[in-house]
mmCIF file of C-alpha atoms and ligand atoms in Angstrom:
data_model
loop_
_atom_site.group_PDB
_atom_site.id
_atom_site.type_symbol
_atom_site.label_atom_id
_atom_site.label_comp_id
_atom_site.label_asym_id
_atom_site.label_seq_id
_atom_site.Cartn_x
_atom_site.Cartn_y
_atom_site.Cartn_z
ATOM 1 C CA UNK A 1 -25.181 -21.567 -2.518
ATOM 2 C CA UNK A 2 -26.284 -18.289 -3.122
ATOM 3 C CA UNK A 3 -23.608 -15.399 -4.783
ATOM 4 C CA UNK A 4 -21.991 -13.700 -1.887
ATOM 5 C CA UNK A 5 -20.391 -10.403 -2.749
ATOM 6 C CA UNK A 6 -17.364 -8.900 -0.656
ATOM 7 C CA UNK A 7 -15.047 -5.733 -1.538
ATOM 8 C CA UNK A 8 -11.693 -4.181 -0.111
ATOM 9 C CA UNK A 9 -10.236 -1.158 -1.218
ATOM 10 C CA UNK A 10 -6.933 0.282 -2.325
ATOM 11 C CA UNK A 11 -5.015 2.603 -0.418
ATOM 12 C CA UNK A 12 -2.887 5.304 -0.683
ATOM 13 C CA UNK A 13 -0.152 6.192 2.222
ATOM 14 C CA UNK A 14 -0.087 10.048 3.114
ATOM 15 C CA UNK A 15 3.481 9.716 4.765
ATOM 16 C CA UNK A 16 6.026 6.814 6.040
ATOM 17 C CA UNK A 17 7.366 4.905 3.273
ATOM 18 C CA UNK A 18 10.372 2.892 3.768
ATOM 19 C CA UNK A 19 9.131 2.587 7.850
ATOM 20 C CA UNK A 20 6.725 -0.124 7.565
ATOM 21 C CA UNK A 21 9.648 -2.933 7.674
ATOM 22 C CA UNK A 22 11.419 -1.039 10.286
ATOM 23 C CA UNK A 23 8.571 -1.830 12.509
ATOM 24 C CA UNK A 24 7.946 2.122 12.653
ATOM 25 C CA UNK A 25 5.062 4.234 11.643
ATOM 26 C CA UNK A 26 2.425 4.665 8.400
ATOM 27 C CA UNK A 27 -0.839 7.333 7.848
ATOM 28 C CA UNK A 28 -2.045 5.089 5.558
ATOM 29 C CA UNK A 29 -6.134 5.854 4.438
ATOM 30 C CA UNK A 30 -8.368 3.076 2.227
ATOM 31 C CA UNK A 31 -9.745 5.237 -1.225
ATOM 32 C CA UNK A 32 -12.500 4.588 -3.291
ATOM 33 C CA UNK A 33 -11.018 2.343 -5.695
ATOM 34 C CA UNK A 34 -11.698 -1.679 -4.873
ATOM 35 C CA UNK A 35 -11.661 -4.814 -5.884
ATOM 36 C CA UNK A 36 -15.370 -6.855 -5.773
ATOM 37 C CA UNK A 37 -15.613 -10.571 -5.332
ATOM 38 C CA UNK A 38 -18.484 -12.423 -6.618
ATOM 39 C CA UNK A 39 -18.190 -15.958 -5.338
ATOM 40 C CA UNK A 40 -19.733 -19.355 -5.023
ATOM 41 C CA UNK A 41 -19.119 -22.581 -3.120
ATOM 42 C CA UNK A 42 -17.475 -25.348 -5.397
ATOM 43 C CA UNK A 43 -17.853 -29.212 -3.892
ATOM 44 C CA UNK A 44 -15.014 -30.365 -5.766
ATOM 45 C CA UNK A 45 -12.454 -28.907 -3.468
ATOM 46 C CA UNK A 46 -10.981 -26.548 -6.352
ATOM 47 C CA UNK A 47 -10.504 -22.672 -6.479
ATOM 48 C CA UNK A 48 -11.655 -21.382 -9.905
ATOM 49 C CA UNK A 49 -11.435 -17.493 -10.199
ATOM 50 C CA UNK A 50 -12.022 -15.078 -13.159
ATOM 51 C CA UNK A 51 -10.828 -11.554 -13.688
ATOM 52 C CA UNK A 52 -9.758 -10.226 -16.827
ATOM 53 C CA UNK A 53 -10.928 -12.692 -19.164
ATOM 54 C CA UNK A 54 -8.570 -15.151 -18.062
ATOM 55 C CA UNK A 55 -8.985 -18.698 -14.926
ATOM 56 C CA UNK A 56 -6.740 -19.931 -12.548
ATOM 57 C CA UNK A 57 -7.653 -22.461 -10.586
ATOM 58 C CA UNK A 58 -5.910 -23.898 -7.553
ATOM 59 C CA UNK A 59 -5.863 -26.616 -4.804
ATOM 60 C CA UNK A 60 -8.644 -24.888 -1.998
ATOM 61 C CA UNK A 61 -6.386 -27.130 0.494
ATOM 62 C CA UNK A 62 -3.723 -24.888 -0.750
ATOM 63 C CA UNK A 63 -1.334 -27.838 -2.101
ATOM 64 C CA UNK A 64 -0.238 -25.902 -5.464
ATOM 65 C CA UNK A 65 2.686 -24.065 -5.097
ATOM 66 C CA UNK A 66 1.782 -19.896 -5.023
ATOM 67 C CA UNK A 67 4.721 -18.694 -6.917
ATOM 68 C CA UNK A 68 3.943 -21.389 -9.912
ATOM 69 C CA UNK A 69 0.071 -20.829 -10.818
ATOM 70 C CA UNK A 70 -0.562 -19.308 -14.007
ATOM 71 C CA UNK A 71 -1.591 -16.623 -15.285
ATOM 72 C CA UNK A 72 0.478 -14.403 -13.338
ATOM 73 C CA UNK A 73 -2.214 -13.257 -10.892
ATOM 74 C CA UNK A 74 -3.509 -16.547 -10.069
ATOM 75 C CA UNK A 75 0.011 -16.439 -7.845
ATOM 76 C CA UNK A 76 -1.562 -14.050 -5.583
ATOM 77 C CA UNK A 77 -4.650 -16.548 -5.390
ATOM 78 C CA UNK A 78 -2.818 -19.245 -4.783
ATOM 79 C CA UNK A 79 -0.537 -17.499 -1.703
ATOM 80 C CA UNK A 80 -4.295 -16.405 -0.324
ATOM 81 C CA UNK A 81 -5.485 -20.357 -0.402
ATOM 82 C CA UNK A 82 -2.504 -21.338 0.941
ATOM 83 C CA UNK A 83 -2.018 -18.436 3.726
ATOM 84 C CA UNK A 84 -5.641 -19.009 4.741
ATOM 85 C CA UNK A 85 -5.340 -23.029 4.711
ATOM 86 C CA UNK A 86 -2.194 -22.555 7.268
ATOM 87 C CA UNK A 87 -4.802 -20.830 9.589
ATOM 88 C CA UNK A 88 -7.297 -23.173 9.479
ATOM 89 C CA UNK A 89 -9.324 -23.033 6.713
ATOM 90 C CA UNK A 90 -11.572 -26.089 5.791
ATOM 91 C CA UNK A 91 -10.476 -26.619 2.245
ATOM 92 C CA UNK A 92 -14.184 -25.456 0.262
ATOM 93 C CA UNK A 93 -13.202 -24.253 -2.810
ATOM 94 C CA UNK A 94 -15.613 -21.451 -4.332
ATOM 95 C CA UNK A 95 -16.001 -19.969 -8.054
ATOM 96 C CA UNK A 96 -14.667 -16.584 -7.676
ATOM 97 C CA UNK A 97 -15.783 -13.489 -10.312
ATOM 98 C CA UNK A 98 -13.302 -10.808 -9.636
ATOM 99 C CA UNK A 99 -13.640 -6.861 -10.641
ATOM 100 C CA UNK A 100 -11.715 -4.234 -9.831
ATOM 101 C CA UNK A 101 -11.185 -0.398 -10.437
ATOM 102 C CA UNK A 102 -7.857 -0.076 -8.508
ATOM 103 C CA UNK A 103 -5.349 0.298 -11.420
ATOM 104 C CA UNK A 104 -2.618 -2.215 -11.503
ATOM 105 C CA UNK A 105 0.575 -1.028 -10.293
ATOM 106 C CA UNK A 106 -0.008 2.570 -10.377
ATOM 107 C CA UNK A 107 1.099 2.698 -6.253
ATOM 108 C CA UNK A 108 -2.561 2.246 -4.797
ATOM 109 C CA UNK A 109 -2.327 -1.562 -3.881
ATOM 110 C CA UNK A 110 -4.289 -3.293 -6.347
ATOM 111 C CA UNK A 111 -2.758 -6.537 -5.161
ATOM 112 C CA UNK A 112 -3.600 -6.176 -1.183
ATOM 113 C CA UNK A 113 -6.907 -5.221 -2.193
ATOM 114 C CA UNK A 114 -7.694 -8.077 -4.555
ATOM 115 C CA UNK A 115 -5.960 -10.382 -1.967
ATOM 116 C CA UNK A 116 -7.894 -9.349 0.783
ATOM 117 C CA UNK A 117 -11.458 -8.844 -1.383
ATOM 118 C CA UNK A 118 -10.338 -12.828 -2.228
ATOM 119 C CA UNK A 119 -9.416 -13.942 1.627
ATOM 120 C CA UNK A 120 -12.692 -12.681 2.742
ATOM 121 C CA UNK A 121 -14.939 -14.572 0.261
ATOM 122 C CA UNK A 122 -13.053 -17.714 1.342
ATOM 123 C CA UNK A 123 -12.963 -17.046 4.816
ATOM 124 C CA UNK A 124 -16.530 -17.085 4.232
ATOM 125 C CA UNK A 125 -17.035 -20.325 2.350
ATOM 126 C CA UNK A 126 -14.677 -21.908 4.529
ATOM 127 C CA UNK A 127 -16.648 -20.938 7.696
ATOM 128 C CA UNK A 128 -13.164 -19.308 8.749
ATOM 129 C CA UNK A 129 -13.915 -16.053 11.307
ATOM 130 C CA UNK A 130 -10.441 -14.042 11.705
ATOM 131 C CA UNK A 131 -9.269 -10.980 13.310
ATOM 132 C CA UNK A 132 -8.622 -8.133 11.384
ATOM 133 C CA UNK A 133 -5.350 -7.972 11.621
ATOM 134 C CA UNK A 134 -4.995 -12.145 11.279
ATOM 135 C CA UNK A 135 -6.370 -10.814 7.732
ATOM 136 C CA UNK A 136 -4.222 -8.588 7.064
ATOM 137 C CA UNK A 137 -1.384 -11.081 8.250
ATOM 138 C CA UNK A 138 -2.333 -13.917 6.028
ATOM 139 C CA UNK A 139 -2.613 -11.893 3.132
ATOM 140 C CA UNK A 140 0.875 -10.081 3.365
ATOM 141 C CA UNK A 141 1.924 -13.492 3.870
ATOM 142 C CA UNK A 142 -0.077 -14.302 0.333
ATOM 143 C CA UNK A 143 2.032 -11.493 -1.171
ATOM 144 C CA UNK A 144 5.196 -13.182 0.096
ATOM 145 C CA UNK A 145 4.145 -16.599 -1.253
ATOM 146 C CA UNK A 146 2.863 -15.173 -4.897
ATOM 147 C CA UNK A 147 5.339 -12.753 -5.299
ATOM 148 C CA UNK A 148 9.024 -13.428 -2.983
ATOM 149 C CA UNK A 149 9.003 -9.858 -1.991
ATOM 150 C CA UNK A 150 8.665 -9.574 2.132
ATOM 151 C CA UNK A 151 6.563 -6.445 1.750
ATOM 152 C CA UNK A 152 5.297 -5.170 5.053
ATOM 153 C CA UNK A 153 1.582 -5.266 6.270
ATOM 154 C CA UNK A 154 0.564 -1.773 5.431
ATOM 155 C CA UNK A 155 -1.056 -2.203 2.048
ATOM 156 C CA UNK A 156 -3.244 -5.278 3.274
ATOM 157 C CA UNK A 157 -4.272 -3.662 7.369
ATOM 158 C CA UNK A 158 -5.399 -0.750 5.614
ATOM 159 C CA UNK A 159 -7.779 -2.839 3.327
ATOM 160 C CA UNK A 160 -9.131 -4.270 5.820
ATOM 161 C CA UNK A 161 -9.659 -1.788 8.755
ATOM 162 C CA UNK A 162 -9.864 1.547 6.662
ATOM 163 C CA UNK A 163 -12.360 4.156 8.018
ATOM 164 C CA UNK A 164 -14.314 6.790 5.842
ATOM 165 C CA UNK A 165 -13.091 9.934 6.465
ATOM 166 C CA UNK A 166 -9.793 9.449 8.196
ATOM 167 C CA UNK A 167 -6.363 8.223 7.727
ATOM 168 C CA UNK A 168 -5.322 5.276 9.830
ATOM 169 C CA UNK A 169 -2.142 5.318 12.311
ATOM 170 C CA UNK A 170 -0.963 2.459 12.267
ATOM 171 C CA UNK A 171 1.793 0.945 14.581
ATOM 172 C CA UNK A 172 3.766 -1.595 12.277
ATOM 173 C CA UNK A 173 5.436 -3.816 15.442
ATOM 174 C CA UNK A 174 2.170 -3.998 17.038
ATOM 175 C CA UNK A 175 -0.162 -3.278 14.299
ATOM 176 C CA UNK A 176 -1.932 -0.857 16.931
ATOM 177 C CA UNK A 177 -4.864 1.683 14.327
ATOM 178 C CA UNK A 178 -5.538 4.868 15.537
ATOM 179 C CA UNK A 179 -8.078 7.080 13.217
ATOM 180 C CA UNK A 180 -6.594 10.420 12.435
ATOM 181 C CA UNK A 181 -9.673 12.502 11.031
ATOM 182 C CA UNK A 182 -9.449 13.819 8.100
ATOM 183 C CA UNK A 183 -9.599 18.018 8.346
ATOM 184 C CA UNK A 184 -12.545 19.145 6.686
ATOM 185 C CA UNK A 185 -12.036 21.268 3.218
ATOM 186 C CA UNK A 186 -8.688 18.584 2.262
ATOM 187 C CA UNK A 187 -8.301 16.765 -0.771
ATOM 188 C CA UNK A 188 -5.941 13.928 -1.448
ATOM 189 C CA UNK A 189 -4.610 13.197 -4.613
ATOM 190 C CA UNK A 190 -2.643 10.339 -6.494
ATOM 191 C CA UNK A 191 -0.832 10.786 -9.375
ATOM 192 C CA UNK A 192 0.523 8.082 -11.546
ATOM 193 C CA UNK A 193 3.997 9.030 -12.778
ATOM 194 C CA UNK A 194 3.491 7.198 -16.100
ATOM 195 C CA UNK A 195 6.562 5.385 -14.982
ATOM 196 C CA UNK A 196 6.486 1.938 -13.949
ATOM 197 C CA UNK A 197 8.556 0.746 -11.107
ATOM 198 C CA UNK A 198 11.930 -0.151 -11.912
ATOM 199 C CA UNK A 199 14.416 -1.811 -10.012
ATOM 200 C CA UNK A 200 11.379 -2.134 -7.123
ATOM 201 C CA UNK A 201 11.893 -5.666 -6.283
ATOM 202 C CA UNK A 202 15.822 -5.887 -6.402
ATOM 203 C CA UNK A 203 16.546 -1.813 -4.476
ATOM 204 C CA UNK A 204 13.862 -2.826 -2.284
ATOM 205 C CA UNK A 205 15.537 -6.082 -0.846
ATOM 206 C CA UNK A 206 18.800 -3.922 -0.802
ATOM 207 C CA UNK A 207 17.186 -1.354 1.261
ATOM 208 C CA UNK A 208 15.417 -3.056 3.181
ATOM 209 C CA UNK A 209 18.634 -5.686 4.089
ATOM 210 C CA UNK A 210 21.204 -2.041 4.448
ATOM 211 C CA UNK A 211 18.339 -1.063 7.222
ATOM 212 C CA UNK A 212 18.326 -4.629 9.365
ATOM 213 C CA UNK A 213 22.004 -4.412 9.298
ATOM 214 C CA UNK A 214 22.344 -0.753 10.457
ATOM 215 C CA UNK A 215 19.904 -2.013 13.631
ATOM 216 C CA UNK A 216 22.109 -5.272 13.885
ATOM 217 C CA UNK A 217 24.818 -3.028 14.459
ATOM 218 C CA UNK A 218 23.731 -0.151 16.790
ATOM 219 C CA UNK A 219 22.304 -3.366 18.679
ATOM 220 C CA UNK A 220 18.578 -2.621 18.348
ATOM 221 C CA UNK A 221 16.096 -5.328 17.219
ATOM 222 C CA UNK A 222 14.984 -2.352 14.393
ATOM 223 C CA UNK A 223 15.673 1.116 13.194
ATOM 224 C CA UNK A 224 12.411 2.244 14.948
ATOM 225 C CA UNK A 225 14.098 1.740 18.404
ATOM 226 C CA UNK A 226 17.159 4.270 16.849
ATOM 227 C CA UNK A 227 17.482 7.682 17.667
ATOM 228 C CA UNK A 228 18.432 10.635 15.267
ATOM 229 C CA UNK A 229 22.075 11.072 16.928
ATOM 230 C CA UNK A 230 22.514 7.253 16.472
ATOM 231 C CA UNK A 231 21.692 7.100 12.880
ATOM 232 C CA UNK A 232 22.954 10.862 11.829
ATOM 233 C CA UNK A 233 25.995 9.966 9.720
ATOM 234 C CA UNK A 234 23.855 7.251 8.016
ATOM 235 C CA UNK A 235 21.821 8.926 5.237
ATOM 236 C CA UNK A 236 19.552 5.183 4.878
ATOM 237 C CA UNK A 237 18.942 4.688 8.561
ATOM 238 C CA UNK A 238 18.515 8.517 8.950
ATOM 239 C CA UNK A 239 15.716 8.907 6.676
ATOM 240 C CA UNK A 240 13.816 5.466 8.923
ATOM 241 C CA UNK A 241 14.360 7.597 11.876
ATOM 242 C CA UNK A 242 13.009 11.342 10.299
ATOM 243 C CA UNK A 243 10.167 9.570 8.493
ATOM 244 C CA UNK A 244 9.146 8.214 12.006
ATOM 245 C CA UNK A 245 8.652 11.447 13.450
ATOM 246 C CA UNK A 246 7.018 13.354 10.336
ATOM 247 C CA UNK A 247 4.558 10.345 10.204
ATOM 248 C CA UNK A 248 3.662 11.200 14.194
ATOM 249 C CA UNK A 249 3.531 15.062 13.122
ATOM 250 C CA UNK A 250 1.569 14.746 10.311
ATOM 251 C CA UNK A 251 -1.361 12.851 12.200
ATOM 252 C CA UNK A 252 -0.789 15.522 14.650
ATOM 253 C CA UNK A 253 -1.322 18.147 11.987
ATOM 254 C CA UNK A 254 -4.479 16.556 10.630
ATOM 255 C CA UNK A 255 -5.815 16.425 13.671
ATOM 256 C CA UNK A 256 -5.265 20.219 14.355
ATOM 257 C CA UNK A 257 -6.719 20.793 11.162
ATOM 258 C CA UNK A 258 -2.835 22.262 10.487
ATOM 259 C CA UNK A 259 -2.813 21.650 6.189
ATOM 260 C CA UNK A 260 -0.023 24.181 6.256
ATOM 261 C CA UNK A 261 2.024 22.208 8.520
ATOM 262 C CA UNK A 262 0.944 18.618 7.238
ATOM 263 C CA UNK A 263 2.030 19.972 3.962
ATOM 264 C CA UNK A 264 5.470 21.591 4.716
ATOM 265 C CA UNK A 265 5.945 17.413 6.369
ATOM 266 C CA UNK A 266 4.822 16.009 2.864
ATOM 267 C CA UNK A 267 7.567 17.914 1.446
ATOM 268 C CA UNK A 268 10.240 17.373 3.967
ATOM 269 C CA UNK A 269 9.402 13.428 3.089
ATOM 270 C CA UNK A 270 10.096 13.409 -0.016
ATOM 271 C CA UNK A 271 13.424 15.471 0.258
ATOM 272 C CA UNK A 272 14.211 12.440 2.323
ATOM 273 C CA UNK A 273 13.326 9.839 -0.102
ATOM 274 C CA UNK A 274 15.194 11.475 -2.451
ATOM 275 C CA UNK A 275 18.459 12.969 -0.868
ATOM 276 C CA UNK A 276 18.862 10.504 2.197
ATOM 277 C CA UNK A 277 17.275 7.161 1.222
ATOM 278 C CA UNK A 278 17.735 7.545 -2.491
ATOM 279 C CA UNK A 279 14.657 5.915 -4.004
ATOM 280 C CA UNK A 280 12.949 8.608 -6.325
ATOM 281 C CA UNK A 281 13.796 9.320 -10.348
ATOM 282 C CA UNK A 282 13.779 12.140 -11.840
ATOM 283 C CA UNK A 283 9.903 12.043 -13.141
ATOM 284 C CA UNK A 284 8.968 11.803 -9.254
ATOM 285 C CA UNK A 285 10.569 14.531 -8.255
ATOM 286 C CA UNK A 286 9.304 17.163 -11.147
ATOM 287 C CA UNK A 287 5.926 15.342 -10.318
ATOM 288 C CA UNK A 288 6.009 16.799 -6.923
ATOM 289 C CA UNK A 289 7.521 20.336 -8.036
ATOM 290 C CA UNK A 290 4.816 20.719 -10.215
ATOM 291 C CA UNK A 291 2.046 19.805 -7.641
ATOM 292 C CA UNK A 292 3.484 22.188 -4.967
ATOM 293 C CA UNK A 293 3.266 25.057 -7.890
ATOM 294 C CA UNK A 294 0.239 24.120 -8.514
ATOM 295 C CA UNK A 295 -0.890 25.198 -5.069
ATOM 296 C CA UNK A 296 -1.328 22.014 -3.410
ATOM 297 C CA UNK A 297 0.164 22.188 0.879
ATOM 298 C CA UNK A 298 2.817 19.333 -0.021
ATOM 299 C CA UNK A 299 3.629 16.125 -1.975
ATOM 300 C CA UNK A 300 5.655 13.276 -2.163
ATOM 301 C CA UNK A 301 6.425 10.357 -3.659
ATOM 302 C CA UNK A 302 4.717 7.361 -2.014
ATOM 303 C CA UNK A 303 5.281 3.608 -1.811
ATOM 304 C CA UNK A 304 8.689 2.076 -2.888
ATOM 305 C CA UNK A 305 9.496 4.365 -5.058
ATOM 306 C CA UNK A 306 11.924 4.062 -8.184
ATOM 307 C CA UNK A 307 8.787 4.969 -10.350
ATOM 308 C CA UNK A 308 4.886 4.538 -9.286
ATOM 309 C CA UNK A 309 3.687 7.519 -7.938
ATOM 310 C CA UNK A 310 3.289 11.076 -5.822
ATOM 311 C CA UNK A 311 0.640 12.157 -3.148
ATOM 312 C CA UNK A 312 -0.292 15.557 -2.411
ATOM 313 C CA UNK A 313 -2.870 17.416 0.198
ATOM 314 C CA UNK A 314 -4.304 20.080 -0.937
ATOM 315 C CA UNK A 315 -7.278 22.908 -0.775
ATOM 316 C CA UNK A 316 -10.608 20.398 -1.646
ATOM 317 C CA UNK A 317 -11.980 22.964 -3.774
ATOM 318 C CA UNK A 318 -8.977 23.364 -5.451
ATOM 319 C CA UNK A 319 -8.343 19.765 -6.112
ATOM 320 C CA UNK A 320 -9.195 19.236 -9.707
ATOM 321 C CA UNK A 321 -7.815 22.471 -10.776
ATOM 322 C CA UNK A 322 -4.396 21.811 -8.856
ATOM 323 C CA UNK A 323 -4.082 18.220 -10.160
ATOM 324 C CA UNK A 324 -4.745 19.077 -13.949
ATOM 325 C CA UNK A 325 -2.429 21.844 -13.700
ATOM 326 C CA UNK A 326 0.058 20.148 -11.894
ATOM 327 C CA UNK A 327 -0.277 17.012 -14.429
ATOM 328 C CA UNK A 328 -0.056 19.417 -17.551
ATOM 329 C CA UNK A 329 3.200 21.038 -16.313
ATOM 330 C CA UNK A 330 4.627 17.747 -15.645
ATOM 331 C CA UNK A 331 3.725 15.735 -19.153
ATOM 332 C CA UNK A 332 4.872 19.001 -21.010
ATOM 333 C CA UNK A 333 8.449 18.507 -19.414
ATOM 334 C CA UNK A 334 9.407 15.526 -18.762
ATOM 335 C CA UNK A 335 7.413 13.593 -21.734
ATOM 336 C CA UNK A 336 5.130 11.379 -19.783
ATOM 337 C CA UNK A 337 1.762 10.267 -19.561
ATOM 338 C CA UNK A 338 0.732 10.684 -15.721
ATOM 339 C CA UNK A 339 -2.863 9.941 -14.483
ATOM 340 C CA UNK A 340 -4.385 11.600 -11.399
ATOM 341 C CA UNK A 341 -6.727 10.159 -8.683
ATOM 342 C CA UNK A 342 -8.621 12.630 -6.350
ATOM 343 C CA UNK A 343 -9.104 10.006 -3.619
ATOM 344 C CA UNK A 344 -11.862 9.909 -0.963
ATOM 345 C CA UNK A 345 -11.133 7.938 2.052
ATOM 346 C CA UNK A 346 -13.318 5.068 2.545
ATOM 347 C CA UNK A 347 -14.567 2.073 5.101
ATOM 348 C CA UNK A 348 -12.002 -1.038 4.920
ATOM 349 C CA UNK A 349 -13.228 -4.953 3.414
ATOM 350 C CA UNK A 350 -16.299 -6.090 4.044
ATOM 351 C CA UNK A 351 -19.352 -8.204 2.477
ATOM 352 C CA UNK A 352 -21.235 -5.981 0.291
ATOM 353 C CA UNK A 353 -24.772 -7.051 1.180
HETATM 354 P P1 ADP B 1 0.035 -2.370 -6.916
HETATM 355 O O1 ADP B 1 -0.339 -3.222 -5.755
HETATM 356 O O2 ADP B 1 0.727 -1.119 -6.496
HETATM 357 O O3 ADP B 1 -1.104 -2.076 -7.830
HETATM 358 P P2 ADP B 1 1.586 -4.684 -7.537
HETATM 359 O O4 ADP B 1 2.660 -4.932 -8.527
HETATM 360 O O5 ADP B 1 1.850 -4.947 -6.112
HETATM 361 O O6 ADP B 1 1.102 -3.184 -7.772
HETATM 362 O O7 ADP B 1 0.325 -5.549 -7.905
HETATM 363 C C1 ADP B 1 -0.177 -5.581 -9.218
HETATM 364 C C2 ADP B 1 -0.541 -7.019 -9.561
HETATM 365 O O8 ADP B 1 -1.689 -7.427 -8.801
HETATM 366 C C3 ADP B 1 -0.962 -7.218 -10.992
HETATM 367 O O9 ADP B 1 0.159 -7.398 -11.842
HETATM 368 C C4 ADP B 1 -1.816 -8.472 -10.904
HETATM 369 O O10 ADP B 1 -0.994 -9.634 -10.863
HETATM 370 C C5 ADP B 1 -2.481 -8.327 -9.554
HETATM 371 N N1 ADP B 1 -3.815 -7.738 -9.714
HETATM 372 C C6 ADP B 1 -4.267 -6.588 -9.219
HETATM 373 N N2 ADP B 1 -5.561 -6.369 -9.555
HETATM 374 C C7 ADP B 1 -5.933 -7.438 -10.301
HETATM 375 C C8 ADP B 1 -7.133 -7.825 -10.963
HETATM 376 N N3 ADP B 1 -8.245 -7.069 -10.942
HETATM 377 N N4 ADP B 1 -7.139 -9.002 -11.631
HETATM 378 C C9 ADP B 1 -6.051 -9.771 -11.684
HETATM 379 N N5 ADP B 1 -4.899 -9.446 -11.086
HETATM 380 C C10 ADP B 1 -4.825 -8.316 -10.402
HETATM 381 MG MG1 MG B 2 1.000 -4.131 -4.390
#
C-alpha cells in the first residue's frame, strides 16, 4: 500500500482552564506545531510505530493492555488501537513513522496531537470514517486508557476541528465549535515556564473530584449549571463559574476586535487560577508579570497548571520583542530556562496529500 501521510496539530487554550470537566466553556485555537504520521498497511494484524528512535508495537485488534506497552509512549498508541477498535475498527494493523515538532509537555498537547495524527492514519487503514468529534472522543478516551488521567476533550476537538485564523468556542457538554476570528494585528504567544508539571496528575484528580462534589451538593449535574451567588463563598467552584463567563467575554472581545478588553480577561484568569482555584507556582505567576510589562494586553497561565506554561495576546508587531523581553526578565529572576512560542493558528487533522 502506498505511504499515506496525515498531521494534527497542538493547541494552545487562550482562556478556560479548569472548565473543560465542568462541562463549561474553552477558546481553545490549533498552532503550528504537529505531529506527522507516515504509515503503511501491515497484514499481520500488528501495530508497529516509530518515533524517537525507539518501536512499540501492539495488538491492531486492540487486545494489549494501553497502560502496559512499552516504551512509555507506545501507551498512548495502544489506548488509540484500543479506543478505535471499541468503535469499530477492522483490526489492519499499519507501520507507523511518527514526527513531531510539538514539544513534549511544555502545555501545547503533544499527546492529543500525536494521538489524533495516529487515530487518523488508522481510521484510514481500517476503512473506519468518524465524526469529528467521535475523533476527538476516542482519542480522549486513548488518553484515559494510556495515561489514568480523565482529562477532558479539549486538547484532542481542537486537533481535530481547528481553523486557521480563529480560536474555536467550544461547548464542552455538547461539544458545540463556534469560530471566533482572530482580530487582525494579534499575536499569541506560549511560553514554557522551564518548570515541569508537578503534582499535575494527583491536584488535578483532587480538583477535579472538590468540583463534582460542590455540583453534587448545590444539586446540579455540574458547576456549569451554578451561578456566581451559588458558588460565592467557594473559592474552587467560584473560579468554574468566573472562568465561564471570561471565556464567553473573551470570544466576545475577539470578535469586536477589543485586545484591550480580551487582555484585561487574560489577566483576571489568571488571578483566578492563582487566588481562587490555587493551581499556579510562583515561576507562573512572575512569568505573567513579566509578559504584561513587557507590553503584551494580558497573560495567564494555561492548562493544569502547577508548572507548564503562560499565554499572552499581544500587539503582532510587537510579538518577538515582547516575548524576548518578557522571557529575559523572567530567567534573570527567578533562575529558569523558559522557551517562547509565537503561535499562528492553524487548520485541525487531516491527510496531508
Ligand atoms: P503535553 O500534551 O502537554 O505535551 P503530556 O504529558 O500530556 O504533555 O504528553 C506528553 C507525552 O506524550 C510524552 O511524554 C510522550 O509519551 C507523548 N508524546 C508526545 N509527542 C510524542 C512523540 N513525538 N513521540 C513519542 N511520544 C510522544
Ligand atoms: Mg497532553
Amino acid at each position: 500500500m502506498a505511504l499515506r501521510r496525515f498531521r494534527a496539530p497542538g493547541r494552545v487554550n487562550l482562556m478556560g482552564d479548569h472548565t473543560d470537566y465542568n462541562e463549561g466553556f474553552v477558546l481553545p485555537m490549533a498552532i503550528d506545531r504537529e505531529c506527522v504520521v507516515t504509515a503503511t498497511r501491515r497484514d499481520d494484524g500488528r501495530v508497529h510505530a516509530r518515533s524517537r528512535g525507539e518501536t512499540a508495537d501492539v495488538d491492531a485488534a486492540g487486545a494489549d493492555e494501553p497502560s502496559a506497552v512499552v516504551p512509555e509512549w507506545g501507551r498512548y498508541i495502544g489506548g488509540v488501537v484500543r479506543a478505535l477498535a471499541a468503535r469499530g475498527r477492522a483490526p489492519v494493523g499499519i507501520d507507523a513513522e511518527i514526527e513531531s515538532s510539538v514539544p513534549a509537555g511544555s502545555g501545547l498537547s503533544s499527546s492529543a496531537a500525536f494521538e489524533v495524527a495516529v487515530a487518523l492514519a488508522l481510521c484510514d487503514a481500517g476503512a473506519l470514517t468518524l465524526e469529528a468529534t467521535e475523533v476527538a472522543r476516542a482519542c480522549q478516551e486513548a488518553e484515559r486508557l494510556a495515561t489514568g488521567v480523565p482529562s477532558g476533550i479539549m486538547d484532542q476537538l481542537v486537533s481535530v476541528a481547528g481553523v486557521a485564523g480563529a480560536a474555536l468556542l467550544i461547548d464542552c457538554r455538547t461539544l458545540d465549535v463556534e469560530r471566533v476570528p482572530l482580530p487582525d494585528g494579534i499575536a499569541v504567544i506560549a511560553v514554557h515556564s522551564g518548570m515541569p508539571r508537578t503534582l499535575e496528575t494527583s491536584a488535578y484528580a483532587e480538583r477535579r473530584a472538590a468540583c463534582e462534589a460542590a455540583a453534587r451538593r448545590l444539586g446540579l449535574r455540574a458547576l456549569r449549571d451554578a451561578t456566581l451567588d451559588q458558588v460565592s463563598g467557594d473559592p474552587l467552584a467560584r473560579h468554574v463559574v468566573t472562568e465561564d463567563a471570561r471565556v464567553l467575554e473573551t470570544a466576545a472581545a475577539l470578535r469586536d476586535g477589543d485586545c484591550e478588553r480580551a487582555g484585561a480577561l487574560f489577566s483576571a484568569s489568571h488571578a483566578s487560577l492563582r487566588d481562587d482555584f490555587r493551581v499556579s507556582t510562583p515561576e507562573l505567576d512572575a512569568l505573567v508579570e513579566e509578559l504584561e510589562r513587557a507590553g503584551a494586553y494580558g497573560a495567564r497561565l494555561t492548562g493544569a497548571g502547577f508548572g507548564g506554561a503562560v499565554v499572552a495576546i499581544c500587539a503582532s508587531d510587537r510579538a518577538g520583542e515582547i516575548g524576548a523581553t518578557a522571557a529575559a526578565a523572567y530567567a534573570g529572576r527567578m533562575r529558569r530556562d523558559p522557551t517562547v512560542f509565537v503561535c499562528i493558528a492553524v487548520d485541525g487533522a487531516g491527510a496531508i496529500v
